[in-house]
Coordinates of C-alpha atoms and ligand atoms in Angstrom, one line a residue:
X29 CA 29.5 92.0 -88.7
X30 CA 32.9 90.4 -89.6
X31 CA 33.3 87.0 -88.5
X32 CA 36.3 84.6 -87.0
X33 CA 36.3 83.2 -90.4
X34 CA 36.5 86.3 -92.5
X35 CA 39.5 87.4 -90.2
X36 CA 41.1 84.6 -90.6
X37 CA 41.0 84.5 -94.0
X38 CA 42.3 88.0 -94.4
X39 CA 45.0 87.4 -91.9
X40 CA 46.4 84.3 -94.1
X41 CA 46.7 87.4 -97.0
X42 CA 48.7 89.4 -94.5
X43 CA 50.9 86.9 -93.3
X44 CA 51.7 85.5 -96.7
X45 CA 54.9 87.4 -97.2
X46 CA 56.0 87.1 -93.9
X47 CA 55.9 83.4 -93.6
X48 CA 58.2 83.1 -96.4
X49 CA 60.5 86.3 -96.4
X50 CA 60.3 86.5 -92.4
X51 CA 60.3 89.2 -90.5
X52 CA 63.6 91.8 -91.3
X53 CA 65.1 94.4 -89.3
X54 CA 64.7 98.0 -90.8
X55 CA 68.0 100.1 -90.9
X56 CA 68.7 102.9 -92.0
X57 CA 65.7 103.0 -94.9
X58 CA 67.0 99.2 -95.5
X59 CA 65.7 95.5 -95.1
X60 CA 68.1 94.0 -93.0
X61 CA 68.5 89.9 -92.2
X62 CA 70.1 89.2 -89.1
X63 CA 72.5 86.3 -89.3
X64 CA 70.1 84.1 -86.8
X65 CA 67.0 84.1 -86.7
X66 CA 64.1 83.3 -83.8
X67 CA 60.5 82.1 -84.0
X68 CA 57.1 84.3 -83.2
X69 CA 54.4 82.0 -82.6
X70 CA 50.9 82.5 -82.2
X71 CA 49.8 81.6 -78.3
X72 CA 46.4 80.6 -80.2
X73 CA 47.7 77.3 -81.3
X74 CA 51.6 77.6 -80.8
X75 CA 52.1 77.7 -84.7
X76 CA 54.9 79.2 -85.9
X77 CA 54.4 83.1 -87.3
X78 CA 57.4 83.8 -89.1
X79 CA 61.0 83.3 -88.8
X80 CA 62.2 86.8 -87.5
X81 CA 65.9 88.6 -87.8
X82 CA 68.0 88.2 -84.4
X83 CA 69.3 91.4 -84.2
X84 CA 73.2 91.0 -82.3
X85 CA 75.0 94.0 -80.6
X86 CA 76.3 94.7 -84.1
X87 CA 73.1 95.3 -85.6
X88 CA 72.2 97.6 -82.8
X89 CA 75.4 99.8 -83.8
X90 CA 74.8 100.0 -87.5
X91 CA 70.8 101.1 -86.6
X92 CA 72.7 103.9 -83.8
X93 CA 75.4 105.2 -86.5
X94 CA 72.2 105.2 -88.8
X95 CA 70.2 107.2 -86.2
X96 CA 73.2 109.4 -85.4
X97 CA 73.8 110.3 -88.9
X98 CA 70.1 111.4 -90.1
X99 CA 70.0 113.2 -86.0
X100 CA 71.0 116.6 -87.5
X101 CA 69.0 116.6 -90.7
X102 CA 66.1 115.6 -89.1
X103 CA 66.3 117.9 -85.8
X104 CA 66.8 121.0 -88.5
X105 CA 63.5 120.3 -90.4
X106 CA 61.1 122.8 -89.8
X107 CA 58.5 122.0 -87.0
X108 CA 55.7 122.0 -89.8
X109 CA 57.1 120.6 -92.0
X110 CA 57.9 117.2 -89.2
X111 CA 54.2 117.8 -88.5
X112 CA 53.2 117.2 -91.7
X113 CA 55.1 113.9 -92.3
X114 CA 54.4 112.6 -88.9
X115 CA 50.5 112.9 -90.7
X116 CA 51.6 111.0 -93.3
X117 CA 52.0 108.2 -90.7
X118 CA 49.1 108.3 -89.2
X119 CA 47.2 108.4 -92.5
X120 CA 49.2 105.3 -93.1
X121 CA 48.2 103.6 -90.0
X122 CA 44.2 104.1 -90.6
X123 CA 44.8 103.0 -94.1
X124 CA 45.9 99.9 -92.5
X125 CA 44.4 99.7 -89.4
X126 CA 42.4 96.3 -89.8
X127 CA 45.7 94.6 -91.0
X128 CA 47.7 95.7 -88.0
X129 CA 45.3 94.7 -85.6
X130 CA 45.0 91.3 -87.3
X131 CA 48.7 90.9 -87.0
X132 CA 48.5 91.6 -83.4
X133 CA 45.8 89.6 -82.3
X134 CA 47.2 86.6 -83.6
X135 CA 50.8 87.8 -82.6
X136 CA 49.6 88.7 -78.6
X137 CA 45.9 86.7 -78.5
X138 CA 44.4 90.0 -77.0
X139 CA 41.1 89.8 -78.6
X140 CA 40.0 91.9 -81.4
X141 CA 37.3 94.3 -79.7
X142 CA 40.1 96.0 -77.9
X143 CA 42.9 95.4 -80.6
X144 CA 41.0 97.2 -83.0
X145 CA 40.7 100.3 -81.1
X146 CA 44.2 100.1 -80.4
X147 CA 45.9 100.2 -83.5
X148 CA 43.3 103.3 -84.4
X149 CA 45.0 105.1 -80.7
X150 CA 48.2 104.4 -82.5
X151 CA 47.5 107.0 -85.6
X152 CA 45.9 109.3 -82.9
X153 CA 49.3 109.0 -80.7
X154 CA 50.8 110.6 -84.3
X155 CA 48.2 113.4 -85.0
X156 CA 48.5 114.2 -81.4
X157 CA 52.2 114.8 -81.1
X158 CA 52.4 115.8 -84.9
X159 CA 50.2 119.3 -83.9
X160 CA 52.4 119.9 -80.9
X161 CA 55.4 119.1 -83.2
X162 CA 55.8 123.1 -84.1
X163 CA 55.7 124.5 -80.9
X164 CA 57.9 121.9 -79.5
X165 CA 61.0 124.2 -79.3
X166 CA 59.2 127.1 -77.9
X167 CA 60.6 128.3 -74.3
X168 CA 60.3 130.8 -72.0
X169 CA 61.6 134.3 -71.7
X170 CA 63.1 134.8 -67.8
X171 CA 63.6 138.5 -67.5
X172 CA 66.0 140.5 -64.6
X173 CA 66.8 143.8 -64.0
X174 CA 70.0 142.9 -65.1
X175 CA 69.4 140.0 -67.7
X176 CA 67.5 139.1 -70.5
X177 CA 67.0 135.3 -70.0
X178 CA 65.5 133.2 -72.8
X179 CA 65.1 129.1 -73.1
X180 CA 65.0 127.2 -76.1
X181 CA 65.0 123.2 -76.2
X182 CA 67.1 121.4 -78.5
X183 CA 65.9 117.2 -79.2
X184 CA 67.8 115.4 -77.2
X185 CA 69.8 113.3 -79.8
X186 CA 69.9 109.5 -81.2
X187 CA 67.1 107.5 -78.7
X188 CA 66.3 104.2 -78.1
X189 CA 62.7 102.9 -77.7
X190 CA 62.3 99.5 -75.9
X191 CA 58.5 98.2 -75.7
X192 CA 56.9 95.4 -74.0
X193 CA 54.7 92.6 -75.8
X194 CA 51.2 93.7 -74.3
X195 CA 49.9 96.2 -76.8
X196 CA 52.5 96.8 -78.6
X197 CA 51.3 98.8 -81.3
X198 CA 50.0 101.2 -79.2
X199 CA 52.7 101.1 -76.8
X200 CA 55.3 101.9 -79.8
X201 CA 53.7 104.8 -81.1
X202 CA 52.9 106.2 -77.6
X203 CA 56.7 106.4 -77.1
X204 CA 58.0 106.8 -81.2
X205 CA 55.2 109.5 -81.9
X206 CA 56.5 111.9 -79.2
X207 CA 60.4 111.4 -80.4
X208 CA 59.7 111.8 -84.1
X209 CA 57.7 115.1 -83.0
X210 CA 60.5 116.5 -80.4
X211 CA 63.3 116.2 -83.7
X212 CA 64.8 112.8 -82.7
X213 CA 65.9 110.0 -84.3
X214 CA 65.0 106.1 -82.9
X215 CA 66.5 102.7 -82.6
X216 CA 63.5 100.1 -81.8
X217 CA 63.7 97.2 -80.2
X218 CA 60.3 95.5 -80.0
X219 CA 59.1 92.7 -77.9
X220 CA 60.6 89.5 -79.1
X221 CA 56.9 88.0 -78.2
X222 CA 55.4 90.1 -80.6
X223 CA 57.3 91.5 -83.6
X224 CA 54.9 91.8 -86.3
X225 CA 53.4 95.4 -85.9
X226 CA 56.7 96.6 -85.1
X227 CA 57.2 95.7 -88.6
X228 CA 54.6 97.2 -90.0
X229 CA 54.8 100.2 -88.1
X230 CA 58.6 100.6 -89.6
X231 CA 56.9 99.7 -93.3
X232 CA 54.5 102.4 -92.8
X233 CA 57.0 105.5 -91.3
X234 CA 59.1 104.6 -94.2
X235 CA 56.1 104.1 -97.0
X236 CA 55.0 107.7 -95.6
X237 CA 58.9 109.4 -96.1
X238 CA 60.4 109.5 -93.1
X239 CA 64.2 109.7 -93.8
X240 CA 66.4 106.9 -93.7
X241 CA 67.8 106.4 -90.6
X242 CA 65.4 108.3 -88.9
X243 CA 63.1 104.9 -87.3
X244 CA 65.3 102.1 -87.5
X245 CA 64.0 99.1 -86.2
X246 CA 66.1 96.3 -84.2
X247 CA 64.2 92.5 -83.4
X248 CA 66.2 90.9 -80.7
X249 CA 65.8 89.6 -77.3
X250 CA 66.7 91.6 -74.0
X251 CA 69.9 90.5 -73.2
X252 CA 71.3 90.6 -76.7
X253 CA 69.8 93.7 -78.8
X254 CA 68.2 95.0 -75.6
X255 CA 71.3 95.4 -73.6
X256 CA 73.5 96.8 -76.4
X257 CA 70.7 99.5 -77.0
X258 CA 71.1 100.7 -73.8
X259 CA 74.7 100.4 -73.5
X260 CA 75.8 102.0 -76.8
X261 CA 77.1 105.7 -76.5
X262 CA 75.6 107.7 -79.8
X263 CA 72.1 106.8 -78.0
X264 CA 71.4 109.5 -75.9
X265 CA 68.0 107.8 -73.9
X266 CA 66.1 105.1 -73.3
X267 CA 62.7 105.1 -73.1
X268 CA 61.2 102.0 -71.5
X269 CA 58.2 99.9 -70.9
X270 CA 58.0 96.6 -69.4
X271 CA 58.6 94.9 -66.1
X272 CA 60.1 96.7 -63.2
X273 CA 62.9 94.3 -62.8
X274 CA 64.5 95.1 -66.7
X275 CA 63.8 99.0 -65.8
X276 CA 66.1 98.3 -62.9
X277 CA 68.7 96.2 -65.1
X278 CA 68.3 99.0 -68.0
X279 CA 69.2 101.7 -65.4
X280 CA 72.7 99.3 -64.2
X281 CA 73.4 98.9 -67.9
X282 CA 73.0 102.2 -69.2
X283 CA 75.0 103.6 -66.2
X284 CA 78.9 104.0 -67.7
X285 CA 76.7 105.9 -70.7
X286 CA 74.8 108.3 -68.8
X287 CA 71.3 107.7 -70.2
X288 CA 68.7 109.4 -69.8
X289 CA 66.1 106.8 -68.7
X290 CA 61.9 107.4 -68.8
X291 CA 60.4 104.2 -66.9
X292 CA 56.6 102.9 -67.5
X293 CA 57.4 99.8 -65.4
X294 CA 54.4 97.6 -63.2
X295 CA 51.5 98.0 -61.0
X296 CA 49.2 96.6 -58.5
X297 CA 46.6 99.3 -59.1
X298 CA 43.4 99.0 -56.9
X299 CA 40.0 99.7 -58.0
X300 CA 38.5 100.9 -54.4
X301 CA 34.8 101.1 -53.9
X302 CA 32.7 102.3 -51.1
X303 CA 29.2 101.9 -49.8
X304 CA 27.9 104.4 -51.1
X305 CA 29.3 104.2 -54.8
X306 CA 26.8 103.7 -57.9
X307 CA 27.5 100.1 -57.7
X308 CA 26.1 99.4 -61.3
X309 CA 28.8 101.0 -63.0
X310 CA 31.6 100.1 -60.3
X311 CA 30.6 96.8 -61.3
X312 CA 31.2 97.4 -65.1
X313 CA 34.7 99.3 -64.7
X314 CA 36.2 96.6 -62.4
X315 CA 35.4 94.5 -64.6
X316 CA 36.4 95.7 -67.6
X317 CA 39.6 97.1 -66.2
X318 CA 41.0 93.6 -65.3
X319 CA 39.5 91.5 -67.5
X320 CA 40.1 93.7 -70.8
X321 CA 43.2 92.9 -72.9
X322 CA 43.6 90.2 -71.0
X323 CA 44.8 91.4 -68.0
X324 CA 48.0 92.0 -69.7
X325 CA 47.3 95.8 -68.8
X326 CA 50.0 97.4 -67.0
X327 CA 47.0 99.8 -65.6
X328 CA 44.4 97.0 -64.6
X329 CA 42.6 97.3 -61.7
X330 CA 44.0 93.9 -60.5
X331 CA 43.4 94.7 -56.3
X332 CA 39.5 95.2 -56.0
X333 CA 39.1 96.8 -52.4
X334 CA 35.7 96.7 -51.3
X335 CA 33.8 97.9 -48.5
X336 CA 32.4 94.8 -46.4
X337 CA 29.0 96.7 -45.7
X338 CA 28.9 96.0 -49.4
X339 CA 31.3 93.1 -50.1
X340 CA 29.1 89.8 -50.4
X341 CA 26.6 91.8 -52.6
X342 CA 29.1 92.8 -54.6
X343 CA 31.0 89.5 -55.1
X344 CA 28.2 87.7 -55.9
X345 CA 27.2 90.2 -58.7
X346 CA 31.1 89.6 -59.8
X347 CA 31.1 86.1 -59.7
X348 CA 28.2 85.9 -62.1
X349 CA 29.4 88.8 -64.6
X350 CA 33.3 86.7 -64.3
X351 CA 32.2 83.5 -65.1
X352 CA 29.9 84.4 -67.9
X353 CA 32.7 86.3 -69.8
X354 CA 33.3 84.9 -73.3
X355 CA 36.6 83.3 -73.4
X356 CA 37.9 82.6 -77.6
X357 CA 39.4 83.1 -80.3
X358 CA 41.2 86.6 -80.0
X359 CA 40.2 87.4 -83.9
X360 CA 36.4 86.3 -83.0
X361 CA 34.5 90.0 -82.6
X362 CA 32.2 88.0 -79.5
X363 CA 35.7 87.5 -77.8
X364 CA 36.4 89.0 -74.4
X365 CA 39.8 87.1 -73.3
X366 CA 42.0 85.7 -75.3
X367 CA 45.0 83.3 -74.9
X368 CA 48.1 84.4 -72.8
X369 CA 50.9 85.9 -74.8
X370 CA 53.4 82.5 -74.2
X371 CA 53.6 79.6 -72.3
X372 CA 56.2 81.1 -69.5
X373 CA 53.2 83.5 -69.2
X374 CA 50.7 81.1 -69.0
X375 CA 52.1 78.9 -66.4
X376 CA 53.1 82.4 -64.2
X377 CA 50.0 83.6 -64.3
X378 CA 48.4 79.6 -63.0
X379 CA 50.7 79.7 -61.1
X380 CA 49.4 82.6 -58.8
X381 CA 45.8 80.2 -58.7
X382 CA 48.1 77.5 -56.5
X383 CA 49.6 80.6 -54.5
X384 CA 46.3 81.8 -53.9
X385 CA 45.1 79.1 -52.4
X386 CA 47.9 77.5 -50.3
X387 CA 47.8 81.2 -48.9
X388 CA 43.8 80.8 -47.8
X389 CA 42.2 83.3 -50.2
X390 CA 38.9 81.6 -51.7
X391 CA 38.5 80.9 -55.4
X392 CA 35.3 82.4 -56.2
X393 CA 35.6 81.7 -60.3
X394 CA 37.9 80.8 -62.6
X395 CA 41.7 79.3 -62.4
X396 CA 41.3 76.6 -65.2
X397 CA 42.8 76.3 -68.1
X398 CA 40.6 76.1 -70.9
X399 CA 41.1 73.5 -74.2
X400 CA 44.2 71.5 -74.5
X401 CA 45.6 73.7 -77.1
X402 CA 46.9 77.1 -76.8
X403 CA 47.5 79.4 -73.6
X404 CA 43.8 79.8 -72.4
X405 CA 42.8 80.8 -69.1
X406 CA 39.1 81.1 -67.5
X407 CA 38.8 84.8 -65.8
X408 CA 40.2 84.4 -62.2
X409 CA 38.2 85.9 -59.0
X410 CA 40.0 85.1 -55.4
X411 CA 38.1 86.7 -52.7
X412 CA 38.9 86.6 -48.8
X413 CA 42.6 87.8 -49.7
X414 CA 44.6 89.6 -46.7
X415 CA 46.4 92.4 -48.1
X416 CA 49.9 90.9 -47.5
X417 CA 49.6 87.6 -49.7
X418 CA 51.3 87.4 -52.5
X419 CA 48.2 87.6 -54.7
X420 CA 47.5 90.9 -53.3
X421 CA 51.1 92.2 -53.6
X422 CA 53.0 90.8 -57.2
X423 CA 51.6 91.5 -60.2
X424 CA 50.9 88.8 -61.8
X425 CA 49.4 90.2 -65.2
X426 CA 47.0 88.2 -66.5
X427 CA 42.9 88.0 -66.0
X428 CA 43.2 88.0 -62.3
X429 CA 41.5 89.7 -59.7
X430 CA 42.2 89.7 -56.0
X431 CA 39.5 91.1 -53.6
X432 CA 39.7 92.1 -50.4
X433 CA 37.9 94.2 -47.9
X434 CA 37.8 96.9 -46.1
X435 CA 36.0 98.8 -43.1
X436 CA 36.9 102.0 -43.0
X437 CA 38.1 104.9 -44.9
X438 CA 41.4 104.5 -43.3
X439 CA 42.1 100.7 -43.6
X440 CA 41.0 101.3 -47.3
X441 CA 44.0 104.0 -47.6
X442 CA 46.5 101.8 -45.8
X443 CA 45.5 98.5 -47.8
X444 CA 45.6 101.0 -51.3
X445 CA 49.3 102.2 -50.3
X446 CA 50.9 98.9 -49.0
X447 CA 52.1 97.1 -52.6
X448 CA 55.4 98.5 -53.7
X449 CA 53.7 99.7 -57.2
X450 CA 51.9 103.2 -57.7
X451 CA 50.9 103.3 -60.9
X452 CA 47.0 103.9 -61.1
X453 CA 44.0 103.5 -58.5
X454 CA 40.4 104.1 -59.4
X455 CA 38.1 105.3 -56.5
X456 CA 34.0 104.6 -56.3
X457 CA 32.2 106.9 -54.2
X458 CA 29.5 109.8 -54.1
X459 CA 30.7 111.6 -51.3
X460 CA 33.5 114.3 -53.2
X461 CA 35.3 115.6 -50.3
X462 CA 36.3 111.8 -49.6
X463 CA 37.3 111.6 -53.4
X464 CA 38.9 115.1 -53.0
X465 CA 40.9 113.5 -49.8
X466 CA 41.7 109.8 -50.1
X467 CA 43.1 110.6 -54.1
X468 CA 45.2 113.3 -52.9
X469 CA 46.5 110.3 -50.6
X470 CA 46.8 107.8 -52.9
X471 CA 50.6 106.8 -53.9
X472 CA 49.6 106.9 -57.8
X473 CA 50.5 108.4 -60.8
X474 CA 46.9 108.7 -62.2
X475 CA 43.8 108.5 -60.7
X476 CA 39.7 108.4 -61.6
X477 CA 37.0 108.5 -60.0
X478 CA 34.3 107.2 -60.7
X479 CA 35.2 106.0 -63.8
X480 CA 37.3 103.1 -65.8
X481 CA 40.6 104.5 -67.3
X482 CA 40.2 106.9 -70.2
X483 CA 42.8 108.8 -71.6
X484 CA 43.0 112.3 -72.7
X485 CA 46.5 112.8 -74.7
X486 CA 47.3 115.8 -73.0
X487 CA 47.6 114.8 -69.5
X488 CA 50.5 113.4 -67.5
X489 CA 50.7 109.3 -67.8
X490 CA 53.1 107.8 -65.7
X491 CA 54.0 105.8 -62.1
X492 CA 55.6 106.5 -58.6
X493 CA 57.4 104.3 -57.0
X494 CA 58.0 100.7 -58.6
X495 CA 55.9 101.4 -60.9
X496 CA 58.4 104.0 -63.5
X497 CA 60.1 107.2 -63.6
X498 CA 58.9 109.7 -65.1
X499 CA 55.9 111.0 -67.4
X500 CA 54.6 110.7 -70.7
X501 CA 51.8 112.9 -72.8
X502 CA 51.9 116.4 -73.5
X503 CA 54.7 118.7 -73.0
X504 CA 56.4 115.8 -70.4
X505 CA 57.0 113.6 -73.6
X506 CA 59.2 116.5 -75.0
X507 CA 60.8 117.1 -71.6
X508 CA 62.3 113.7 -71.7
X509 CA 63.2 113.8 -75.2
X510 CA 64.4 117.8 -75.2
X511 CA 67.1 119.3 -73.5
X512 CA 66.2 123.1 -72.2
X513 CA 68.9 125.6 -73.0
X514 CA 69.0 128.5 -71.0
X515 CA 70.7 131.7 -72.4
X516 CA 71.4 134.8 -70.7
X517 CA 71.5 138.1 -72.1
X518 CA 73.2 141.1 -70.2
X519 CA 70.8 144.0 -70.9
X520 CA 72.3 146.9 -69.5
X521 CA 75.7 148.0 -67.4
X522 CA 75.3 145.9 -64.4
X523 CA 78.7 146.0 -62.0
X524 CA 80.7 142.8 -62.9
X525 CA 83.2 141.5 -59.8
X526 CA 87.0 143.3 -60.4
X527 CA 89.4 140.2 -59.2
X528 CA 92.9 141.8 -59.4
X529 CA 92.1 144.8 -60.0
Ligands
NAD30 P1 59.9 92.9 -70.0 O1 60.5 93.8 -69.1 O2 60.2 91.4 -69.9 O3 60.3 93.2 -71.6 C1 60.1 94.5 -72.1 C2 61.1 94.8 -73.2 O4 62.4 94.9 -72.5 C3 61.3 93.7 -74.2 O5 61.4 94.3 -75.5 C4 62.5 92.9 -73.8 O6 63.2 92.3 -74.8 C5 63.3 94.1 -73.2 N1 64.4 93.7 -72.3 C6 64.4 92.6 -71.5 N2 65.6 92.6 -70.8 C7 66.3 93.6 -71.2 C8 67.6 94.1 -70.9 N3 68.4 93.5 -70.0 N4 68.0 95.2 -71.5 C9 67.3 95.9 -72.4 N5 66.0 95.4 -72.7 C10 65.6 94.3 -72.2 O7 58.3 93.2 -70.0 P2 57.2 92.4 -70.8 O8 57.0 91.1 -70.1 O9 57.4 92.4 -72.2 O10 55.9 93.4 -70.5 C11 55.1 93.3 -69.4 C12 55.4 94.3 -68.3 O11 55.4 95.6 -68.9 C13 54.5 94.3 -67.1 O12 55.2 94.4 -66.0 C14 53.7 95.6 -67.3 O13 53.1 96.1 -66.2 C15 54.7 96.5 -68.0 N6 54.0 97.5 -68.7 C16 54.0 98.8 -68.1 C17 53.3 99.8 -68.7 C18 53.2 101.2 -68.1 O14 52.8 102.1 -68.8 N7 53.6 101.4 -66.8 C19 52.7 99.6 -70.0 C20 52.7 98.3 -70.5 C21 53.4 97.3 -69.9

């Protein structure tokens, strides 16, 4: 098995050219320096990544002229024949799957067990949407008595992709993958927290022959490149992930433009389990799905909701599992957590420990920091939370669970339903027609039962309420990125209206 050492090693290879050439915007099929530049660093040991290109508004309008002018080129080219490039890519992206997960380990400091797998998702997101690529104009045919009615879409135009820092590889694709595939063009403006598989991904899309102009990709932060993206008028959508607040701001700023917006914003998804679950494997998932990547998992289970038959059984299994996860060095294979992306993260998520107690929830495990370098956290339990502290309502986005209990069915349901997020919930119990029930309840975009989140490309992945607008996989990624024509054929003599006759 590869060790911390090995990785490291090849990691210094990698980083080599970034360290002294920095990391460049990509425009229009072009290496592009911004006139400033701002600092990734690694949240391992706070040293400094690479210098990377501050992208201003004006870079954001030479990458949108770029996008606008390889649009109708690139719309034209035969479904196939998109399908077969967007292959290319993904070929690309196993070909250098280790180096991108390297990067973004060190970039993010979500550990490499998951980061690997990640960056492979990424060339999957491309095969995926590459096979759906030819069909992606198909429509429907609407017949009348009187009319012959046929829909075709069309791509939508110029986009813009803006992703968030917490898997971004992933993230990027899941959004650039499906736009590529529909017929059009991107401008991409990465995390400023993590710009280094951004990069790569660009490298790669243009290693594999995608035409100039078609990706172009924009480092900057929010308010600079960010804003502009979604203000500038040749780009036609945005699609979004990242806090709920910024969806909110994107939507104001991208109002005098008209843009289309596709939201996968936060959550405060509860992991619910009953008396009568299998308890062994409830205990697994709720683990995993808060203390995976992090915590920095916009689907973690972060509100456990357990039944108090159950509850001090339960917790005391947790506690164990929590405080014997292995917290490390993100590019060490036994690694489980990592460090926090950045220091403002950091002290947010510690934060929440101090809210959590002046509020009168119990610490059960966790809430210190751990080593003096570096933004390490031990995996954070709180039991004896009330559904209306702050714990249990804001997400907080780090490895942090909140537990609280429940009696009933009912109170489960109303405890589930009372955050302002709806973005996932995961439900434990044997008994189906309760599944069958409280999920058709549930105020969530996606749900399982019985089981830890696993996607399957094809289905629907998106939020209600705070939590986006919107949905991503199958056909609903071209929906947002397609516009639906409708044509209407006259097919026989029907009686048109005589005005002034
Ligand atoms: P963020 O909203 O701070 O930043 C996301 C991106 O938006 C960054 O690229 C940032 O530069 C840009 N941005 C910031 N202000 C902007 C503005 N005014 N105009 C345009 N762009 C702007 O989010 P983050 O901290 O990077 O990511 C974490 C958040 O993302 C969490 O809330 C998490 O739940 C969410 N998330 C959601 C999903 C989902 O599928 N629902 C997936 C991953 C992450």
């Amino acid at each position: 098995m590869t060790d911390l050492a090995t990785h490291l090693a090849k990691l210094d290879t990698h980083l080599a050219r970034f360290r002294s050439g920095g990391i460049l915007n990509l425009i229009d099929g072009q290496d592009v320096a911004g006139d400033a530049t701002f600092e990734t660093r690694s949240p391992v040991d706070e040293t400094l990544i690479a210098h990377v290109a501050l992208g201003d508004a004006a870079s954001i309008d030479r990458a949108a002229k770029a996008a606008k002018a390889a649009f109708p080129a690139w719309a034209a080219m035969p479904g196939d024949q998109r399908k077969a490039l967007l292959h290319c890519i993904a070929d690309g992206i196993e070909a250098r799957a280790e180096e991108i997960a390297l990067c973004e380990c060190w970039d993010t400091g979500q550990a490499w067990r998951f980061m690997s797998k990640a960056a492979l998702r990424g060339a999957e997101n491309f095969r995926y949407f590459a096979d759906q690529a030819p069909a992606a104009r198909d429509g429907q045919s609407l017949p009348t008595p009187t009319h012959w009615n046929v829909t075709i879409r069309h791509p939508i135009g110029p986009v813009g992709v803006i992703t968030p820092w917490n898997t971004p590889f992933m993230l990027s694709t899941w959004k650039i993958a499906p736009a590529l595939a529909a017929g059009c063009t991107v401008v991409h403006k990465p995390a400023e927290f993590s710009p280094l598989s951004a990069r790569l991904l660009a490298e790669i899309c243009n290693e594999a022959g995608l035409p100039p102009g078609v990706l172009n990709l924009v480092n900057g932060v929010g308010e600079g490149a960010g804003r502009a993206l979604t203000e500038h008028p040749d780009i036609k959508a945005i699609a979004f992930v990242g806090e709920t607040r910024t969806g909110s701001m994107i939507m104001k700023q991208g109002a005098d433009t008209l843009k289309r917006v596709h939201f996968e914003l936060g959550g405060k998804n509860p992991v619910i389990v009953f008396d009568d679950a299998d308890l062994d494997r409830a205990l697994d998932a709720v683990i995993f799905m808060i203390y995976s990547l992090n915590g920095e998992r916009c689907t973690s289970s972060s509100r456990l909701l357990v039944q108090d038959s159950i509850a001090d059984k339960f917790h005391a299994r947790l506690v164990d599992r929590v405080n014997a996860i292995r917290v490390g060095h993100p590019l060490d294979p036994a690694t489980e957590v990592g460090p926090l992306i950045h220091r403002t993260h950091f002290d947010k998520v510690t934060s929440y420990v101090e809210i959590g107690r002046a509020d009168g929830a119990t610490l059960a495990a966790g809430g210190l920091r751990v080593g003096g370098e570096g933004w390490f956290i031990r995996p954070t339990l709180f039991t004896n939370a009330r559904s209306d502290m702050r714990i249990s309502q804001e997400e907080v986005f780090g490895p942090f669970l909140t537990s609280i209990t429940f009696a009933d069915e009912a109170e489960a349901l109303r405890i589930a339903n009372g955050v302002a997020y709806g973005l996932t919930g995961y439900l434990w119990t044997q008994d189906l027609t309760r599944a069958l029930r409280f999920s058709e309840r549930l105020e969530a975009g996606m749900i399982w039962v019985n089981s830890e989140n696993v996607r399957h490309l094809p289905t629907p992945f998106g939020g209600v309420k705070s939590s986006g607008i919107g949905r991503d996989g199958g056909d609903w990624s071209f929906d947002f990125y397609m516009e639906t024509k409708n044509t209407s054929f006259a097919t026989g003599q029907h009686k048109i209206q005589r005005l002034g006759a």
